[in-house]
Short mmCIF file of N, CA, C and O in Angstrom, two decimals:
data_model
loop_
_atom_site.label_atom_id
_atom_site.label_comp_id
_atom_site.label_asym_id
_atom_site.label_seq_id
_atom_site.Cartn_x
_atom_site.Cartn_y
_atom_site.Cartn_z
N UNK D 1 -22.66 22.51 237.10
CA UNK D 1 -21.95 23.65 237.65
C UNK D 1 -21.44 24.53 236.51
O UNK D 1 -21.09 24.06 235.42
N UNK D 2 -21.42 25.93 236.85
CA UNK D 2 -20.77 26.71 235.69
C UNK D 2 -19.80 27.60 235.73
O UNK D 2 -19.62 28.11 236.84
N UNK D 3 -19.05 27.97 234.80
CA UNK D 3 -17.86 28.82 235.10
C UNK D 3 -18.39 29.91 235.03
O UNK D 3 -19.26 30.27 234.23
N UNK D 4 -17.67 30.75 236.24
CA UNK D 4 -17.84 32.21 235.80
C UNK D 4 -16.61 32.95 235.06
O UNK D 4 -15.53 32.44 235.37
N UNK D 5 -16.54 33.82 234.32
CA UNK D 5 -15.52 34.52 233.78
C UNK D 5 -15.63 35.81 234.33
O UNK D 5 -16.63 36.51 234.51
N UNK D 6 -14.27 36.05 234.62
CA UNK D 6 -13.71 37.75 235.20
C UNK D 6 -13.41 38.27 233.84
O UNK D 6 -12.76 37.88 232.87
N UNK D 7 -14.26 39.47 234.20
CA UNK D 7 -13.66 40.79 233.17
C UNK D 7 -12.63 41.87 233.71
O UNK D 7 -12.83 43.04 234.05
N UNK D 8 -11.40 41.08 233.69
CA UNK D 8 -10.81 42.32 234.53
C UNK D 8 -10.99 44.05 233.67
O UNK D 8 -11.14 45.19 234.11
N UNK D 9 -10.89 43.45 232.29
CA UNK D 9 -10.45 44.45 231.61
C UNK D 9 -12.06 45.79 231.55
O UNK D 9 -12.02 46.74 230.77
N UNK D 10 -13.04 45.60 232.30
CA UNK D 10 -13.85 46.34 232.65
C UNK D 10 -14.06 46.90 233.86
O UNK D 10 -15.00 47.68 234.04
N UNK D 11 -13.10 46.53 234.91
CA UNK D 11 -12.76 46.79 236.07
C UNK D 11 -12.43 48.46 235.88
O UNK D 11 -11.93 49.01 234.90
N UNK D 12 -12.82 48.99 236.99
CA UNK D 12 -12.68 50.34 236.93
C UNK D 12 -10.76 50.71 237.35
O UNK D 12 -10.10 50.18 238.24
N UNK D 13 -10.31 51.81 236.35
CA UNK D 13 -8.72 51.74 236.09
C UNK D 13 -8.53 52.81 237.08
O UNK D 13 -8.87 53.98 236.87
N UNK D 14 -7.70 52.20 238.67
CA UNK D 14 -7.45 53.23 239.57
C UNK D 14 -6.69 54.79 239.80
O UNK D 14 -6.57 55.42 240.85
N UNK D 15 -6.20 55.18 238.27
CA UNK D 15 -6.22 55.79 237.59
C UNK D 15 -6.80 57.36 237.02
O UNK D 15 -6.40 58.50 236.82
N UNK D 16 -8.09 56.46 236.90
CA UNK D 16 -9.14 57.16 236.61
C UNK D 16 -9.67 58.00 237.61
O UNK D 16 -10.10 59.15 237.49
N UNK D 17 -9.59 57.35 238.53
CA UNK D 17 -10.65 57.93 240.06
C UNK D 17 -10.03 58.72 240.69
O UNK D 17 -10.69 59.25 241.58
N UNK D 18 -8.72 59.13 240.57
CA UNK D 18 -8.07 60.34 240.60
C UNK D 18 -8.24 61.21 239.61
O UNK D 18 -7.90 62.32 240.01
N UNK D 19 -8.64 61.24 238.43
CA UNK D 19 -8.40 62.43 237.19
C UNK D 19 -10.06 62.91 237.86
O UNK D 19 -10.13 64.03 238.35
N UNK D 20 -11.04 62.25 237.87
CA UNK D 20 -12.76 62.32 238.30
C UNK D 20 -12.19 63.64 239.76
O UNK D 20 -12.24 64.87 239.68
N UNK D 21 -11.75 62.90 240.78
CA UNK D 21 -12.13 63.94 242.04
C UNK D 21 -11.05 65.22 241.91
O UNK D 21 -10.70 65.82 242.93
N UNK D 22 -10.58 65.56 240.66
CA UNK D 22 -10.23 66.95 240.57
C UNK D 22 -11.27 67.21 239.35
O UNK D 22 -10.51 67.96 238.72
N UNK D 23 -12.20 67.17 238.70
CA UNK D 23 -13.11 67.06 237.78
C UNK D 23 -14.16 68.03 238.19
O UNK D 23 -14.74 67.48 239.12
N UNK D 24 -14.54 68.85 238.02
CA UNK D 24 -15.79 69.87 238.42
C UNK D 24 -15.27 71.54 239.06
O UNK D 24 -15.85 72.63 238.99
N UNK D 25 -14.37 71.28 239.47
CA UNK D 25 -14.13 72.67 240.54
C UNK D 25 -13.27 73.36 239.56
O UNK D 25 -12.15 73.18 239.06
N UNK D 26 -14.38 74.38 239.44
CA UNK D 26 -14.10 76.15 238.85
C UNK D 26 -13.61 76.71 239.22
O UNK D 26 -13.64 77.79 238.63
N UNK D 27 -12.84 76.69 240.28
CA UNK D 27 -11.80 77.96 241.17
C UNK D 27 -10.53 77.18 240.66
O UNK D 27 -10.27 75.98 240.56
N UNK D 28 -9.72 78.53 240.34
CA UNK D 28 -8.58 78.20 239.52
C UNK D 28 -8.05 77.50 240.68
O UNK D 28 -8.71 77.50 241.72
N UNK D 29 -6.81 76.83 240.62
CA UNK D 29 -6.50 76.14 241.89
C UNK D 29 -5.13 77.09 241.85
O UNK D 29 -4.59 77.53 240.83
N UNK D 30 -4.70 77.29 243.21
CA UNK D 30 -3.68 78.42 243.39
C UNK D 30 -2.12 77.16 243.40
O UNK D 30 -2.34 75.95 243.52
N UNK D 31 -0.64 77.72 243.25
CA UNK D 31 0.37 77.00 243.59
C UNK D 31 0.58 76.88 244.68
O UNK D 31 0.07 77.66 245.48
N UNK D 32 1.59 75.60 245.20
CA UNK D 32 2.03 75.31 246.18
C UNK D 32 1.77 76.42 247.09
O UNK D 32 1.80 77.42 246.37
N UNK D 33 1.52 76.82 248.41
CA UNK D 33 2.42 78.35 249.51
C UNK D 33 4.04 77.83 249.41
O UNK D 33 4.91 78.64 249.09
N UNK D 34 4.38 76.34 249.73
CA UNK D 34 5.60 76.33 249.86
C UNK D 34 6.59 76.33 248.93
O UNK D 34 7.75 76.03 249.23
N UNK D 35 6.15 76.72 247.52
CA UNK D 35 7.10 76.68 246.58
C UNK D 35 7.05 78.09 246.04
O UNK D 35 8.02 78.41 245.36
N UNK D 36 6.14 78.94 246.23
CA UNK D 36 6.03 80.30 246.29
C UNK D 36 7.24 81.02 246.48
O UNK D 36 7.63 81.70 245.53
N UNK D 37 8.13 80.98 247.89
CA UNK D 37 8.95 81.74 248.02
C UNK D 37 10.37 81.36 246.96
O UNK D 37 11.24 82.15 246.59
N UNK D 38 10.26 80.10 246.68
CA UNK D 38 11.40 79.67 245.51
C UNK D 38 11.21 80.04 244.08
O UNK D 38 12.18 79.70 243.41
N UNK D 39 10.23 80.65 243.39
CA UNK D 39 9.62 81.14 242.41
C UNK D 39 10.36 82.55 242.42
O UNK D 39 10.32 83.52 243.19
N UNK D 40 11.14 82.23 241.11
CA UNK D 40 11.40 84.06 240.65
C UNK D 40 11.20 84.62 239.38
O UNK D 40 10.18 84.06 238.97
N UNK D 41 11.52 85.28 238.66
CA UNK D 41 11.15 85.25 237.33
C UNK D 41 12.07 84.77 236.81
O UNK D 41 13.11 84.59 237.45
N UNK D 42 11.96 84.41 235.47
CA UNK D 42 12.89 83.79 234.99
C UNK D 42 13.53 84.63 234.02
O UNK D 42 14.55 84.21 233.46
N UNK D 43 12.98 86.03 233.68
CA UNK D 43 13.72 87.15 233.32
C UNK D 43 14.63 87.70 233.77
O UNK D 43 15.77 87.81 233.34
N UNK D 44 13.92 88.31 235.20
CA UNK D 44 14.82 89.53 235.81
C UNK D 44 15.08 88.54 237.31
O UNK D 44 15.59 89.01 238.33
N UNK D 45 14.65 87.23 237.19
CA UNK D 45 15.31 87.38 238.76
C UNK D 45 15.11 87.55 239.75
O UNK D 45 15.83 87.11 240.65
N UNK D 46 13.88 88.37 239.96
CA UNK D 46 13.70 88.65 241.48
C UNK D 46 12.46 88.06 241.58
O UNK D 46 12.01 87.31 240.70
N UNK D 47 11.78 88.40 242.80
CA UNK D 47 10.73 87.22 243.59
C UNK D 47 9.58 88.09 242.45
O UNK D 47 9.60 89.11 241.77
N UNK D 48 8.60 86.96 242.75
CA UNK D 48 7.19 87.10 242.03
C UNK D 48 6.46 87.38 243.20
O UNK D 48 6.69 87.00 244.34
N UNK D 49 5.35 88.25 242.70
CA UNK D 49 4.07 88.25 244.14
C UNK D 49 2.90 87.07 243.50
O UNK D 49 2.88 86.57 242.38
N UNK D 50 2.35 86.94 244.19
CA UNK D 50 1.23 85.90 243.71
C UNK D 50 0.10 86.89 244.01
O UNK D 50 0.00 87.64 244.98
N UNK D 51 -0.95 86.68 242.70
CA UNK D 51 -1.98 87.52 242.90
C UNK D 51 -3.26 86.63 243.30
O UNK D 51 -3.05 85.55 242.76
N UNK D 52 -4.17 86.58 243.81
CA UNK D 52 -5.19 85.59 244.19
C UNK D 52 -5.97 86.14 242.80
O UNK D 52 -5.92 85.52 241.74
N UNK D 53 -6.51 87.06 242.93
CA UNK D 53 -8.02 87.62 242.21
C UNK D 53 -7.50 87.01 240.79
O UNK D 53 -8.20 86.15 240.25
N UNK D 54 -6.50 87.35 240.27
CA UNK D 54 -6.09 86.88 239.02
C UNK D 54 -5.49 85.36 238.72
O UNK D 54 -5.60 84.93 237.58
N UNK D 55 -4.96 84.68 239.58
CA UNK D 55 -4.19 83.61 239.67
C UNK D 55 -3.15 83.52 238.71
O UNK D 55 -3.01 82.63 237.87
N UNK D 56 -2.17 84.84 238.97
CA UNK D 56 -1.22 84.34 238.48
C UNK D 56 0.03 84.89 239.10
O UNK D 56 -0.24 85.57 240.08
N UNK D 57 0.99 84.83 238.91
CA UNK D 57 2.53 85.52 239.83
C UNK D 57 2.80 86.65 238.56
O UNK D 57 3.03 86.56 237.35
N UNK D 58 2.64 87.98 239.71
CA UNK D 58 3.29 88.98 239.13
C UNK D 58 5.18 89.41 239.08
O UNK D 58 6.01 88.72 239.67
N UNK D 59 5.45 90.39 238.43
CA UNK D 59 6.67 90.54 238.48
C UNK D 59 6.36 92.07 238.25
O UNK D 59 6.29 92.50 237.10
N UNK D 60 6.15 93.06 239.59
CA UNK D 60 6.23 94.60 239.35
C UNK D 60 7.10 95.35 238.54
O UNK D 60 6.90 96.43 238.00
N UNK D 61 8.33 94.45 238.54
CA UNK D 61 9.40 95.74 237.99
C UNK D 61 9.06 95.39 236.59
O UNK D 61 9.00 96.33 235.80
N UNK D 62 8.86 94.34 236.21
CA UNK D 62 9.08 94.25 234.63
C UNK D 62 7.43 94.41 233.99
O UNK D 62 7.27 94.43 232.77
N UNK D 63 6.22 94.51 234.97
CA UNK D 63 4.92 94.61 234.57
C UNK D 63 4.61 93.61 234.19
O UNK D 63 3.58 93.78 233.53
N UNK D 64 4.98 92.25 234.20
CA UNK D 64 4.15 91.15 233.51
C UNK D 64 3.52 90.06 234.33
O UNK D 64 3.77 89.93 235.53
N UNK D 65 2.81 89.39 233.76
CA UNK D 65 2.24 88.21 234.87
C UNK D 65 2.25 87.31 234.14
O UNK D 65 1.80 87.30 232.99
N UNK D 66 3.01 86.02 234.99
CA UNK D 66 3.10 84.75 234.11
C UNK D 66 1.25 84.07 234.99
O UNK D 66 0.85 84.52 236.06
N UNK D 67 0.58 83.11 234.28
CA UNK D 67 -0.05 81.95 234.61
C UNK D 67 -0.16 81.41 235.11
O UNK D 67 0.84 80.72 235.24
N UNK D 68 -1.66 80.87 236.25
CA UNK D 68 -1.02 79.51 236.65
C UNK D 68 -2.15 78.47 236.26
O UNK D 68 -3.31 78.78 236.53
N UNK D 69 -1.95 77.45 235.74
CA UNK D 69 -2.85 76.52 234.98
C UNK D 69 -2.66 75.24 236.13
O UNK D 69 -1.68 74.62 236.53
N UNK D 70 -4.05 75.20 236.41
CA UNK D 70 -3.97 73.81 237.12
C UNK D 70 -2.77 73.76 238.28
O UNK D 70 -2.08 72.75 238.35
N UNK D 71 -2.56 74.84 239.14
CA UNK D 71 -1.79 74.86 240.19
C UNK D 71 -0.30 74.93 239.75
O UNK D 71 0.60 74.99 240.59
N UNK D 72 -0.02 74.93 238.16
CA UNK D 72 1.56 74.93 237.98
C UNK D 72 1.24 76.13 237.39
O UNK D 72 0.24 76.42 236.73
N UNK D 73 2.52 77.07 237.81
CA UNK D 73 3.03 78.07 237.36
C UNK D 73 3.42 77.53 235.71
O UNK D 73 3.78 76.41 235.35
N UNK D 74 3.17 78.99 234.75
CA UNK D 74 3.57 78.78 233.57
C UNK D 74 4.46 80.27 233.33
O UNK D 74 4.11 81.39 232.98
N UNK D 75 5.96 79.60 233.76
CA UNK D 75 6.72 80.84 233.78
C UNK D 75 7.59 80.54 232.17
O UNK D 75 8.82 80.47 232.17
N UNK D 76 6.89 80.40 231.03
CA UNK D 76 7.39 80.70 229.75
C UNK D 76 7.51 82.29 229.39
O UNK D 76 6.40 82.81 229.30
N UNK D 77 8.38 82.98 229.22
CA UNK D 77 8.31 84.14 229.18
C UNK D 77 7.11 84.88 227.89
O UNK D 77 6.61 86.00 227.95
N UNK D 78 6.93 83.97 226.92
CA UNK D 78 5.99 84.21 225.76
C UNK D 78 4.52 83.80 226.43
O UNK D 78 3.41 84.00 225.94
N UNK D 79 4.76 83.36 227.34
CA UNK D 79 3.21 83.19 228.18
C UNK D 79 2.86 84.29 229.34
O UNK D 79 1.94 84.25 230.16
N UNK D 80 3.74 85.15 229.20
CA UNK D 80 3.49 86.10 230.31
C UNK D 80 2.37 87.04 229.09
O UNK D 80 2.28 86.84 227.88
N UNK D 81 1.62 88.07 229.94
CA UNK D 81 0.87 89.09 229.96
C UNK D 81 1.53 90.39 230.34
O UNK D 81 2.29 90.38 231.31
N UNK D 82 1.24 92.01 229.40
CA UNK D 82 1.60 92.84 230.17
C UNK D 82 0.37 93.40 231.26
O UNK D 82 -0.83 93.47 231.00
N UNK D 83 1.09 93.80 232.68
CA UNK D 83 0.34 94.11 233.53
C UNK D 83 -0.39 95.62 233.29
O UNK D 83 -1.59 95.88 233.33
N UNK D 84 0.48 96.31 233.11
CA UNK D 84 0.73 97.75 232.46
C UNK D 84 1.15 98.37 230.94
O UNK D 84 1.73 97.67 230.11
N UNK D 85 0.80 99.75 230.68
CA UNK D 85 1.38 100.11 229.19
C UNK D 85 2.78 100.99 230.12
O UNK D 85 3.00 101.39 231.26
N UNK D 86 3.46 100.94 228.78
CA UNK D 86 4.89 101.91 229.36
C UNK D 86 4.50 103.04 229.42
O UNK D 86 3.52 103.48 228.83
N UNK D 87 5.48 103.86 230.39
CA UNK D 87 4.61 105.38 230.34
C UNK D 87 5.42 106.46 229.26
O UNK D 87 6.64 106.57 229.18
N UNK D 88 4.47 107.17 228.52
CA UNK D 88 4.91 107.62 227.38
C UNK D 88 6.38 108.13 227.51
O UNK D 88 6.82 108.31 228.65
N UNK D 89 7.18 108.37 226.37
CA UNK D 89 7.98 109.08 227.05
C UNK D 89 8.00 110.70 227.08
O UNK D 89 7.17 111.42 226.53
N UNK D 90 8.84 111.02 227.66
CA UNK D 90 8.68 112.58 227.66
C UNK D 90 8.28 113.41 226.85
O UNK D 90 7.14 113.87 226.85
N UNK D 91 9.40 113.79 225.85
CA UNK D 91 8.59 114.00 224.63
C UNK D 91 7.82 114.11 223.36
O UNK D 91 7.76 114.83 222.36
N UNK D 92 7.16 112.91 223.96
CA UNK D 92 6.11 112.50 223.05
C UNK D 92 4.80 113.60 223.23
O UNK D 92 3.92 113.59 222.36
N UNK D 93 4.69 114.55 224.39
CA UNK D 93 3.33 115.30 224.02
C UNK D 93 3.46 116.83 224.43
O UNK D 93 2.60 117.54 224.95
N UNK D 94 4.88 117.18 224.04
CA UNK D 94 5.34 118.48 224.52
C UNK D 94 5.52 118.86 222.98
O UNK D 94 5.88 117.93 222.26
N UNK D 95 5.31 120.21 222.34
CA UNK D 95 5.50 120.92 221.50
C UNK D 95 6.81 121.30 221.17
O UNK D 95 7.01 122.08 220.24
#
């Protein structure tokens, strides 16, 4: 008769098989809907819009858009983008 030996330590790590079935998909993944309305900026304060086409939460008044990586918002203010340029000021093109 013979022994068999277990390899646990080649056993597949349950772990793993969660990191695999988010593994392939190219569509940015959007945040929570339900944590959306609790999202403000962390500048000015007021609510963010969420943009789909871009995936990230805007902030109109201040022109910037923070990130969203992997379904989390990245509201670092040095990680925001400007949305817009400022508009010149006045007289910058008057004689």
């Amino acid at each position: 008769a013979g022994s068999r030996q277990q390899h646990r330590d080649r056993e597949p790590d349950p772990g793993s098989r969660i990191q695999e079935q988010g593994s392939g998909s190219a569509r940015p993944q959007p945040p929570e809907p339900s944590l959306l309305r609790f999202l403000v900026c962390p500048l000015s304060k007021k609510p963010l819009r969420y943009e789909e086409a871009t995936n990230e939460l805007i902030n109109e008044e201040l022109g910037i858009a923070y990130p969203i990586i992997d379904g989390i918002p990245n509201m670092v203010p040095e990680a925001a983008r400007m949305t817009h340029k400022k508009p010149p000021a006045e007289d910058s093109e008057q004689p």
